[in-house]
Amino acid sequence: MERNKNIAYQPTDGLSYDPAEEKYWDPVALDKEVRRTFEICHGCRLCFKYCDSFPTLFSLIDNKHDGDVGQITAADTAKVIDSCFQCKLCEVQCPYSERDGHDFRLDFPRLVHRCVAQRTRRKGLRLRDRALGNPDRAGVLARASLGLANLANRMRVHRIFLEKVLGIHRDKLLPDFAGTTFERWAGRAGKIKREAGGEVVLFQTCYVQNNEPQIGRDTVEVFERNNVDIRCVRGLQCCGMPAWEHGDLESLRRQARANLEILTPFVAKGAKIVAINPTCSMMMRREHPALVSPQDRPAAEKAAAATMDPSEFLWSIRDEPRFNTRVRSAPGERLAYHAPCHLRAQAVGFKGRDLLRKILGVLPSTVVECCGHDGTYAMTKEGFAPSARIGKKAFDGMKDAGAEIWATDCPLAALQFQQHAGVRPMHPMSLLARAYREEGAV
């Protein structure tokens, strides 16, 4: 960057958050927007408390460049960009965001994605990016191992190998792979119908499909106990977040198109898409319309308008006679609820917490701090320690609640709490399913 103490806050002619635009891929255009964004953030500093991107940026400006954003180098920019793990909280808090209609049209996370996408186009994907970017393939390979993958992931020698070859931290608690998929259960249970229809079509997510199908089964049970016509489908793929996290636009577009082909007939008949993982609902609702191929955008926009979180949907029918508050058990009064960052990014409120309060009669303590997992960031060699440090406020907040039961809508956040706080939170759908079906305490 050239020295320039008078960087304008208004958007430059390089502004683009749309990879279908030619200038999105122009390094000179990107440099203009990076410089403008850094200047605005330097003057604001509201987001100092989130990821390490902003402390890194402010330290570079203050201590290395004497307050002159124009002196930020390409290497400095890379340090800032690589410290972002896409929690989206800065965009949620930003007073200058495009979402809020401000003239500055700032979106720091999307600017980071643009930087990463350009770098990936120049340098290609690393082996680790390919491995972490395709969780469906990992699930297929793990099941083919007949349980050996889970065993290997607990062996120190294997974990050291993974760290050296793929850069996956040797101490990171990795989720087990299920012996059978959610989709296979749904087929055997008669939950998959030939024709599109119903009130809800479930996007179980690749994590539930491959790692914790019980969360999907619990979600189906809770919806059925509330007389919701919920349908399951075959062939859904990852939402594309792990691929896009590494700048792999082609994989994201391919996965999104495959999902749209399956989900669009349901949306056309008025069904809502309920995505269990907040990251997936955020991708489908907020990211896909601007990222998928231009020919897929009309379908992506309709799917985005139909996408909901499970608790969000159930909360929408709370005043209807079918809404079911007849439970057989309750967890007692002490319950702690963690609000995932990617639900906050969707601005739908804390409906998981609200459902637990309304159906179970509890008053959950609420923690809104970032847990630090954020996609695959906590799995990486360089991200593991910072993710634990960043998540400490969330860990301490849940511990301080003194609750017997912990809950969160994000399965990866649950892993993070299990490793660093010693308790694995349950998904609200699992808590509700257990309360509906069991006698005695949850």
PDB file of C-alpha atoms in Angstrom, residues 107-364:
ATOM      1  CA  ASP A 107     -18.594  -6.259   5.535  1.00  0.00           C
ATOM      2  CA  PHE A 108     -15.297  -7.342   7.055  1.00  0.00           C
ATOM      3  CA  PRO A 109     -15.952 -11.114   6.934  1.00  0.00           C
ATOM      4  CA  ARG A 110     -16.841 -10.972   3.240  1.00  0.00           C
ATOM      5  CA  LEU A 111     -13.756  -8.888   2.566  1.00  0.00           C
ATOM      6  CA  VAL A 112     -11.719 -11.625   4.245  1.00  0.00           C
ATOM      7  CA  HIS A 113     -13.408 -14.253   2.084  1.00  0.00           C
ATOM      8  CA  ARG A 114     -12.500 -12.209  -0.988  1.00  0.00           C
ATOM      9  CA  CYS A 115      -8.852 -12.065   0.070  1.00  0.00           C
ATOM     10  CA  VAL A 116      -8.761 -15.812   0.719  1.00  0.00           C
ATOM     11  CA  ALA A 117     -10.516 -16.598  -2.559  1.00  0.00           C
ATOM     12  CA  GLN A 118      -8.007 -14.552  -4.544  1.00  0.00           C
ATOM     13  CA  ARG A 119      -5.115 -16.227  -2.770  1.00  0.00           C
ATOM     14  CA  THR A 120      -6.579 -19.670  -3.439  1.00  0.00           C
ATOM     15  CA  ARG A 121      -7.043 -18.829  -7.097  1.00  0.00           C
ATOM     16  CA  ARG A 122      -3.374 -17.786  -7.301  1.00  0.00           C
ATOM     17  CA  LYS A 123      -1.816 -20.560  -5.231  1.00  0.00           C
ATOM     18  CA  GLY A 124      -4.339 -23.393  -5.287  1.00  0.00           C
ATOM     19  CA  LEU A 125      -5.680 -25.458  -2.396  1.00  0.00           C
ATOM     20  CA  ARG A 126      -3.419 -27.115   0.121  1.00  0.00           C
ATOM     21  CA  LEU A 127      -3.857 -30.759   1.081  1.00  0.00           C
ATOM     22  CA  ARG A 128      -5.356 -29.730   4.443  1.00  0.00           C
ATOM     23  CA  ASP A 129      -7.817 -27.405   2.721  1.00  0.00           C
ATOM     24  CA  ARG A 130      -9.027 -30.272   0.566  1.00  0.00           C
ATOM     25  CA  ALA A 131      -9.310 -32.633   3.525  1.00  0.00           C
ATOM     26  CA  LEU A 132     -11.172 -30.248   5.839  1.00  0.00           C
ATOM     27  CA  GLY A 133     -13.196 -28.751   2.993  1.00  0.00           C
ATOM     28  CA  ASN A 134     -15.059 -31.966   2.192  1.00  0.00           C
ATOM     29  CA  PRO A 135     -16.624 -33.457   5.352  1.00  0.00           C
ATOM     30  CA  ASP A 136     -18.929 -35.700   3.304  1.00  0.00           C
ATOM     31  CA  ARG A 137     -15.943 -37.458   1.762  1.00  0.00           C
ATOM     32  CA  ALA A 138     -14.386 -37.804   5.210  1.00  0.00           C
ATOM     33  CA  GLY A 139     -17.594 -39.431   6.425  1.00  0.00           C
ATOM     34  CA  VAL A 140     -17.636 -41.949   3.561  1.00  0.00           C
ATOM     35  CA  LEU A 141     -14.004 -42.892   4.157  1.00  0.00           C
ATOM     36  CA  ALA A 142     -14.542 -43.202   7.904  1.00  0.00           C
ATOM     37  CA  ARG A 143     -17.490 -45.559   7.499  1.00  0.00           C
ATOM     38  CA  ALA A 144     -15.495 -47.615   5.015  1.00  0.00           C
ATOM     39  CA  SER A 145     -12.875 -48.096   7.753  1.00  0.00           C
ATOM     40  CA  LEU A 146     -15.443 -49.966   9.889  1.00  0.00           C
ATOM     41  CA  GLY A 147     -14.648 -47.950  12.997  1.00  0.00           C
ATOM     42  CA  LEU A 148     -10.873 -47.831  12.575  1.00  0.00           C
ATOM     43  CA  ALA A 149     -10.979 -44.097  11.832  1.00  0.00           C
ATOM     44  CA  ASN A 150     -12.442 -43.362  15.254  1.00  0.00           C
ATOM     45  CA  LEU A 151      -9.876 -45.602  16.894  1.00  0.00           C
ATOM     46  CA  ALA A 152      -7.024 -43.984  14.980  1.00  0.00           C
ATOM     47  CA  ASN A 153      -8.182 -40.511  15.978  1.00  0.00           C
ATOM     48  CA  ARG A 154      -7.576 -41.493  19.607  1.00  0.00           C
ATOM     49  CA  MET A 155      -4.064 -42.791  18.966  1.00  0.00           C
ATOM     50  CA  ARG A 156      -1.238 -40.361  19.695  1.00  0.00           C
ATOM     51  CA  VAL A 157       0.986 -41.600  16.882  1.00  0.00           C
ATOM     52  CA  HIS A 158      -1.774 -41.142  14.334  1.00  0.00           C
ATOM     53  CA  ARG A 159      -2.616 -37.680  15.646  1.00  0.00           C
ATOM     54  CA  ILE A 160       1.017 -36.587  15.372  1.00  0.00           C
ATOM     55  CA  PHE A 161       0.947 -37.886  11.795  1.00  0.00           C
ATOM     56  CA  LEU A 162      -2.217 -35.880  11.054  1.00  0.00           C
ATOM     57  CA  GLU A 163      -0.616 -32.765  12.481  1.00  0.00           C
ATOM     58  CA  LYS A 164       2.533 -33.103  10.396  1.00  0.00           C
ATOM     59  CA  VAL A 165       0.789 -34.054   7.159  1.00  0.00           C
ATOM     60  CA  LEU A 166      -2.507 -32.145   7.342  1.00  0.00           C
ATOM     61  CA  GLY A 167      -1.860 -29.550  10.041  1.00  0.00           C
ATOM     62  CA  ILE A 168      -4.712 -30.818  12.236  1.00  0.00           C
ATOM     63  CA  HIS A 169      -3.689 -30.184  15.830  1.00  0.00           C
ATOM     64  CA  ARG A 170      -2.728 -33.329  17.696  1.00  0.00           C
ATOM     65  CA  ASP A 171      -4.698 -32.358  20.824  1.00  0.00           C
ATOM     66  CA  LYS A 172      -7.934 -31.286  19.161  1.00  0.00           C
ATOM     67  CA  LEU A 173     -10.925 -33.339  20.223  1.00  0.00           C
ATOM     68  CA  LEU A 174     -12.360 -34.632  16.961  1.00  0.00           C
ATOM     69  CA  PRO A 175     -15.940 -35.857  16.600  1.00  0.00           C
ATOM     70  CA  ASP A 176     -16.529 -39.549  16.158  1.00  0.00           C
ATOM     71  CA  PHE A 177     -18.015 -40.775  12.895  1.00  0.00           C
ATOM     72  CA  ALA A 178     -21.302 -42.608  13.246  1.00  0.00           C
ATOM     73  CA  GLY A 179     -21.560 -46.180  12.004  1.00  0.00           C
ATOM     74  CA  THR A 180     -24.655 -45.291   9.992  1.00  0.00           C
ATOM     75  CA  THR A 181     -25.867 -42.031   8.532  1.00  0.00           C
ATOM     76  CA  PHE A 182     -28.919 -40.026   9.431  1.00  0.00           C
ATOM     77  CA  GLU A 183     -30.156 -40.507   5.883  1.00  0.00           C
ATOM     78  CA  ARG A 184     -30.026 -44.276   6.201  1.00  0.00           C
ATOM     79  CA  TRP A 185     -32.033 -44.117   9.425  1.00  0.00           C
ATOM     80  CA  ALA A 186     -34.576 -41.799   7.790  1.00  0.00           C
ATOM     81  CA  GLY A 187     -35.011 -44.208   4.891  1.00  0.00           C
ATOM     82  CA  ARG A 188     -35.516 -47.202   7.166  1.00  0.00           C
ATOM     83  CA  ALA A 189     -37.923 -45.239   9.377  1.00  0.00           C
ATOM     84  CA  GLY A 190     -40.084 -44.237   6.413  1.00  0.00           C
ATOM     85  CA  LYS A 191     -39.330 -40.531   6.769  1.00  0.00           C
ATOM     86  CA  ILE A 192     -38.297 -40.103   3.131  1.00  0.00           C
ATOM     87  CA  LYS A 193     -41.192 -39.663   0.696  1.00  0.00           C
ATOM     88  CA  ARG A 194     -41.064 -39.884  -3.083  1.00  0.00           C
ATOM     89  CA  GLU A 195     -42.881 -36.650  -3.773  1.00  0.00           C
ATOM     90  CA  ALA A 196     -42.007 -33.163  -2.559  1.00  0.00           C
ATOM     91  CA  GLY A 197     -44.412 -31.652  -0.080  1.00  0.00           C
ATOM     92  CA  GLY A 198     -44.909 -31.275   3.621  1.00  0.00           C
ATOM     93  CA  GLU A 199     -44.551 -28.296   5.849  1.00  0.00           C
ATOM     94  CA  VAL A 200     -40.830 -28.670   6.484  1.00  0.00           C
ATOM     95  CA  VAL A 201     -37.972 -30.329   4.643  1.00  0.00           C
ATOM     96  CA  LEU A 202     -35.028 -31.145   6.879  1.00  0.00           C
ATOM     97  CA  PHE A 203     -31.487 -30.115   5.971  1.00  0.00           C
ATOM     98  CA  GLN A 204     -29.783 -32.338   8.486  1.00  0.00           C
ATOM     99  CA  THR A 205     -26.287 -30.944   7.697  1.00  0.00           C
ATOM    100  CA  CYS A 206     -23.152 -32.983   6.996  1.00  0.00           C
ATOM    101  CA  TYR A 207     -22.266 -33.062  10.694  1.00  0.00           C
ATOM    102  CA  VAL A 208     -25.555 -34.652  11.721  1.00  0.00           C
ATOM    103  CA  GLN A 209     -25.429 -36.915   8.667  1.00  0.00           C
ATOM    104  CA  ASN A 210     -21.976 -38.253   9.414  1.00  0.00           C
ATOM    105  CA  ASN A 211     -21.238 -37.660  13.094  1.00  0.00           C
ATOM    106  CA  GLU A 212     -24.323 -37.242  15.278  1.00  0.00           C
ATOM    107  CA  PRO A 213     -27.405 -38.597  13.507  1.00  0.00           C
ATOM    108  CA  GLN A 214     -29.198 -38.720  16.862  1.00  0.00           C
ATOM    109  CA  ILE A 215     -29.611 -34.930  16.776  1.00  0.00           C
ATOM    110  CA  GLY A 216     -31.447 -35.322  13.478  1.00  0.00           C
ATOM    111  CA  ARG A 217     -33.615 -38.103  14.857  1.00  0.00           C
ATOM    112  CA  ASP A 218     -34.434 -35.955  17.872  1.00  0.00           C
ATOM    113  CA  THR A 219     -35.333 -33.033  15.628  1.00  0.00           C
ATOM    114  CA  VAL A 220     -37.717 -35.185  13.598  1.00  0.00           C
ATOM    115  CA  GLU A 221     -39.319 -36.503  16.797  1.00  0.00           C
ATOM    116  CA  VAL A 222     -39.815 -33.041  18.285  1.00  0.00           C
ATOM    117  CA  PHE A 223     -41.404 -31.745  15.085  1.00  0.00           C
ATOM    118  CA  GLU A 224     -43.704 -34.747  14.850  1.00  0.00           C
ATOM    119  CA  ARG A 225     -44.765 -34.312  18.486  1.00  0.00           C
ATOM    120  CA  ASN A 226     -45.789 -30.785  17.497  1.00  0.00           C
ATOM    121  CA  ASN A 227     -47.799 -32.148  14.545  1.00  0.00           C
ATOM    122  CA  VAL A 228     -45.473 -30.644  11.944  1.00  0.00           C
ATOM    123  CA  ASP A 229     -45.362 -32.471   8.616  1.00  0.00           C
ATOM    124  CA  ILE A 230     -41.578 -32.832   8.327  1.00  0.00           C
ATOM    125  CA  ARG A 231     -39.935 -34.577   5.371  1.00  0.00           C
ATOM    126  CA  CYS A 232     -36.438 -35.982   4.947  1.00  0.00           C
ATOM    127  CA  VAL A 233     -34.641 -36.397   1.640  1.00  0.00           C
ATOM    128  CA  ARG A 234     -31.762 -38.309   0.094  1.00  0.00           C
ATOM    129  CA  GLY A 235     -28.618 -36.898  -1.440  1.00  0.00           C
ATOM    130  CA  LEU A 236     -28.027 -33.651   0.456  1.00  0.00           C
ATOM    131  CA  GLN A 237     -24.432 -32.457   0.548  1.00  0.00           C
ATOM    132  CA  CYS A 238     -22.430 -30.123   2.789  1.00  0.00           C
ATOM    133  CA  CYS A 239     -23.597 -26.506   2.723  1.00  0.00           C
ATOM    134  CA  GLY A 240     -20.154 -25.513   1.418  1.00  0.00           C
ATOM    135  CA  MET A 241     -18.888 -23.555   4.398  1.00  0.00           C
ATOM    136  CA  PRO A 242     -15.755 -25.686   4.936  1.00  0.00           C
ATOM    137  CA  ALA A 243     -14.848 -25.305   1.262  1.00  0.00           C
ATOM    138  CA  TRP A 244     -15.515 -21.555   1.145  1.00  0.00           C
ATOM    139  CA  GLU A 245     -13.589 -21.109   4.361  1.00  0.00           C
ATOM    140  CA  HIS A 246     -10.519 -21.995   2.302  1.00  0.00           C
ATOM    141  CA  GLY A 247     -11.531 -20.004  -0.775  1.00  0.00           C
ATOM    142  CA  ASP A 248     -12.810 -22.991  -2.744  1.00  0.00           C
ATOM    143  CA  LEU A 249     -15.672 -21.367  -4.619  1.00  0.00           C
ATOM    144  CA  GLU A 250     -16.049 -24.159  -7.161  1.00  0.00           C
ATOM    145  CA  SER A 251     -16.778 -26.780  -4.508  1.00  0.00           C
ATOM    146  CA  LEU A 252     -19.229 -24.508  -2.716  1.00  0.00           C
ATOM    147  CA  ARG A 253     -21.112 -23.859  -5.953  1.00  0.00           C
ATOM    148  CA  ARG A 254     -21.190 -27.539  -6.847  1.00  0.00           C
ATOM    149  CA  GLN A 255     -22.505 -28.538  -3.408  1.00  0.00           C
ATOM    150  CA  ALA A 256     -25.050 -25.725  -3.283  1.00  0.00           C
ATOM    151  CA  ARG A 257     -26.382 -26.603  -6.741  1.00  0.00           C
ATOM    152  CA  ALA A 258     -26.835 -30.252  -5.782  1.00  0.00           C
ATOM    153  CA  ASN A 259     -28.776 -29.222  -2.677  1.00  0.00           C
ATOM    154  CA  LEU A 260     -30.905 -26.707  -4.561  1.00  0.00           C
ATOM    155  CA  GLU A 261     -31.948 -29.376  -7.061  1.00  0.00           C
ATOM    156  CA  ILE A 262     -33.264 -31.452  -4.166  1.00  0.00           C
ATOM    157  CA  LEU A 263     -34.780 -28.684  -2.036  1.00  0.00           C
ATOM    158  CA  THR A 264     -36.323 -26.411  -4.676  1.00  0.00           C
ATOM    159  CA  PRO A 265     -39.366 -28.659  -5.341  1.00  0.00           C
ATOM    160  CA  PHE A 266     -40.186 -28.555  -1.633  1.00  0.00           C
ATOM    161  CA  VAL A 267     -39.802 -24.782  -1.480  1.00  0.00           C
ATOM    162  CA  ALA A 268     -42.012 -24.461  -4.569  1.00  0.00           C
ATOM    163  CA  LYS A 269     -44.764 -26.272  -2.658  1.00  0.00           C
ATOM    164  CA  GLY A 270     -44.434 -23.946   0.323  1.00  0.00           C
ATOM    165  CA  ALA A 271     -42.202 -25.980   2.617  1.00  0.00           C
ATOM    166  CA  LYS A 272     -39.648 -24.381   4.909  1.00  0.00           C
ATOM    167  CA  ILE A 273     -36.057 -25.621   4.930  1.00  0.00           C
ATOM    168  CA  VAL A 274     -35.013 -26.352   8.497  1.00  0.00           C
ATOM    169  CA  ALA A 275     -31.211 -26.563   8.872  1.00  0.00           C
ATOM    170  CA  ILE A 276     -30.012 -28.032  12.157  1.00  0.00           C
ATOM    171  CA  ASN A 277     -26.557 -26.433  12.318  1.00  0.00           C
ATOM    172  CA  PRO A 278     -26.544 -22.610  12.632  1.00  0.00           C
ATOM    173  CA  THR A 279     -23.561 -22.336  10.301  1.00  0.00           C
ATOM    174  CA  CYS A 280     -25.486 -24.143   7.565  1.00  0.00           C
ATOM    175  CA  SER A 281     -28.634 -22.063   7.979  1.00  0.00           C
ATOM    176  CA  MET A 282     -26.472 -18.935   7.906  1.00  0.00           C
ATOM    177  CA  MET A 283     -24.763 -20.068   4.698  1.00  0.00           C
ATOM    178  CA  MET A 284     -28.040 -20.883   2.986  1.00  0.00           C
ATOM    179  CA  ARG A 285     -29.826 -17.799   4.214  1.00  0.00           C
ATOM    180  CA  ARG A 286     -27.140 -15.115   3.932  1.00  0.00           C
ATOM    181  CA  GLU A 287     -24.245 -16.358   1.792  1.00  0.00           C
ATOM    182  CA  HIS A 288     -25.536 -18.579  -0.982  1.00  0.00           C
ATOM    183  CA  PRO A 289     -27.565 -15.940  -2.867  1.00  0.00           C
ATOM    184  CA  ALA A 290     -24.362 -13.971  -3.549  1.00  0.00           C
ATOM    185  CA  LEU A 291     -21.987 -16.921  -3.987  1.00  0.00           C
ATOM    186  CA  VAL A 292     -23.690 -19.542  -6.132  1.00  0.00           C
ATOM    187  CA  SER A 293     -23.428 -19.460  -9.909  1.00  0.00           C
ATOM    188  CA  PRO A 294     -25.559 -16.714 -11.491  1.00  0.00           C
ATOM    189  CA  GLN A 295     -27.957 -19.251 -13.026  1.00  0.00           C
ATOM    190  CA  ASP A 296     -28.603 -20.739  -9.574  1.00  0.00           C
ATOM    191  CA  ARG A 297     -29.287 -17.459  -7.817  1.00  0.00           C
ATOM    192  CA  PRO A 298     -33.067 -17.275  -8.295  1.00  0.00           C
ATOM    193  CA  ALA A 299     -33.407 -20.711  -6.669  1.00  0.00           C
ATOM    194  CA  ALA A 300     -30.896 -19.781  -3.947  1.00  0.00           C
ATOM    195  CA  GLU A 301     -32.828 -16.622  -3.117  1.00  0.00           C
ATOM    196  CA  LYS A 302     -36.066 -18.575  -2.746  1.00  0.00           C
ATOM    197  CA  ALA A 303     -34.319 -21.176  -0.619  1.00  0.00           C
ATOM    198  CA  ALA A 304     -32.789 -18.438   1.531  1.00  0.00           C
ATOM    199  CA  ALA A 305     -36.211 -16.940   2.196  1.00  0.00           C
ATOM    200  CA  ALA A 306     -37.498 -20.363   3.232  1.00  0.00           C
ATOM    201  CA  THR A 307     -34.578 -21.358   5.474  1.00  0.00           C
ATOM    202  CA  MET A 308     -35.051 -21.473   9.240  1.00  0.00           C
ATOM    203  CA  ASP A 309     -33.420 -22.822  12.388  1.00  0.00           C
ATOM    204  CA  PRO A 310     -35.404 -25.666  14.046  1.00  0.00           C
ATOM    205  CA  SER A 311     -36.132 -23.652  17.175  1.00  0.00           C
ATOM    206  CA  GLU A 312     -37.019 -20.620  15.089  1.00  0.00           C
ATOM    207  CA  PHE A 313     -39.671 -22.620  13.227  1.00  0.00           C
ATOM    208  CA  LEU A 314     -41.165 -24.159  16.355  1.00  0.00           C
ATOM    209  CA  TRP A 315     -41.264 -20.764  18.023  1.00  0.00           C
ATOM    210  CA  SER A 316     -43.292 -19.494  15.063  1.00  0.00           C
ATOM    211  CA  ILE A 317     -46.117 -21.943  15.889  1.00  0.00           C
ATOM    212  CA  ARG A 318     -46.070 -21.399  19.649  1.00  0.00           C
ATOM    213  CA  ASP A 319     -49.562 -19.835  19.658  1.00  0.00           C
ATOM    214  CA  GLU A 320     -51.121 -22.646  17.637  1.00  0.00           C
ATOM    215  CA  PRO A 321     -53.119 -25.439  19.339  1.00  0.00           C
ATOM    216  CA  ARG A 322     -50.680 -28.067  18.073  1.00  0.00           C
ATOM    217  CA  PHE A 323     -47.730 -26.547  19.948  1.00  0.00           C
ATOM    218  CA  ASN A 324     -46.872 -29.223  22.494  1.00  0.00           C
ATOM    219  CA  THR A 325     -45.914 -28.298  26.049  1.00  0.00           C
ATOM    220  CA  ARG A 326     -46.871 -31.690  27.512  1.00  0.00           C
ATOM    221  CA  VAL A 327     -43.559 -33.141  28.623  1.00  0.00           C
ATOM    222  CA  ARG A 328     -42.854 -36.173  30.785  1.00  0.00           C
ATOM    223  CA  SER A 329     -39.686 -34.858  32.365  1.00  0.00           C
ATOM    224  CA  ALA A 330     -37.805 -31.614  32.902  1.00  0.00           C
ATOM    225  CA  PRO A 331     -34.156 -30.797  33.615  1.00  0.00           C
ATOM    226  CA  GLY A 332     -34.790 -28.763  36.748  1.00  0.00           C
ATOM    227  CA  GLU A 333     -34.270 -25.046  37.096  1.00  0.00           C
ATOM    228  CA  ARG A 334     -30.519 -24.852  36.464  1.00  0.00           C
ATOM    229  CA  LEU A 335     -29.780 -24.819  32.744  1.00  0.00           C
ATOM    230  CA  ALA A 336     -27.137 -22.834  30.842  1.00  0.00           C
ATOM    231  CA  TYR A 337     -27.644 -21.905  27.197  1.00  0.00           C
ATOM    232  CA  HIS A 338     -24.917 -20.841  24.781  1.00  0.00           C
ATOM    233  CA  ALA A 339     -25.978 -18.717  21.796  1.00  0.00           C
ATOM    234  CA  PRO A 340     -23.865 -19.642  18.739  1.00  0.00           C
ATOM    235  CA  CYS A 341     -22.272 -16.802  16.799  1.00  0.00           C
ATOM    236  CA  HIS A 342     -23.782 -17.913  13.503  1.00  0.00           C
ATOM    237  CA  LEU A 343     -27.285 -17.763  14.948  1.00  0.00           C
ATOM    238  CA  ARG A 344     -26.576 -14.241  16.134  1.00  0.00           C
ATOM    239  CA  ALA A 345     -25.431 -13.409  12.608  1.00  0.00           C
ATOM    240  CA  GLN A 346     -28.893 -14.358  11.348  1.00  0.00           C
ATOM    241  CA  ALA A 347     -30.608 -11.958  13.752  1.00  0.00           C
ATOM    242  CA  VAL A 348     -33.358 -14.414  14.695  1.00  0.00           C
ATOM    243  CA  GLY A 349     -32.984 -14.145  18.451  1.00  0.00           C
ATOM    244  CA  PHE A 350     -32.316 -16.953  20.911  1.00  0.00           C
ATOM    245  CA  LYS A 351     -35.212 -19.193  19.998  1.00  0.00           C
ATOM    246  CA  GLY A 352     -33.568 -22.360  21.336  1.00  0.00           C
ATOM    247  CA  ARG A 353     -33.356 -20.763  24.756  1.00  0.00           C
ATOM    248  CA  ASP A 354     -36.907 -19.427  24.457  1.00  0.00           C
ATOM    249  CA  LEU A 355     -38.286 -22.852  23.552  1.00  0.00           C
ATOM    250  CA  LEU A 356     -36.586 -24.483  26.520  1.00  0.00           C
ATOM    251  CA  ARG A 357     -38.071 -21.842  28.761  1.00  0.00           C
ATOM    252  CA  LYS A 358     -41.570 -22.141  27.330  1.00  0.00           C
ATOM    253  CA  ILE A 359     -41.804 -25.930  27.021  1.00  0.00           C
ATOM    254  CA  LEU A 360     -39.674 -27.065  29.951  1.00  0.00           C
ATOM    255  CA  GLY A 361     -40.499 -24.221  32.314  1.00  0.00           C
ATOM    256  CA  VAL A 362     -36.843 -23.381  33.012  1.00  0.00           C
ATOM    257  CA  LEU A 363     -35.050 -20.043  33.104  1.00  0.00           C
ATOM    258  CA  PRO A 364     -31.751 -20.697  31.302  1.00  0.00           C
TER     259      PRO A 364
END
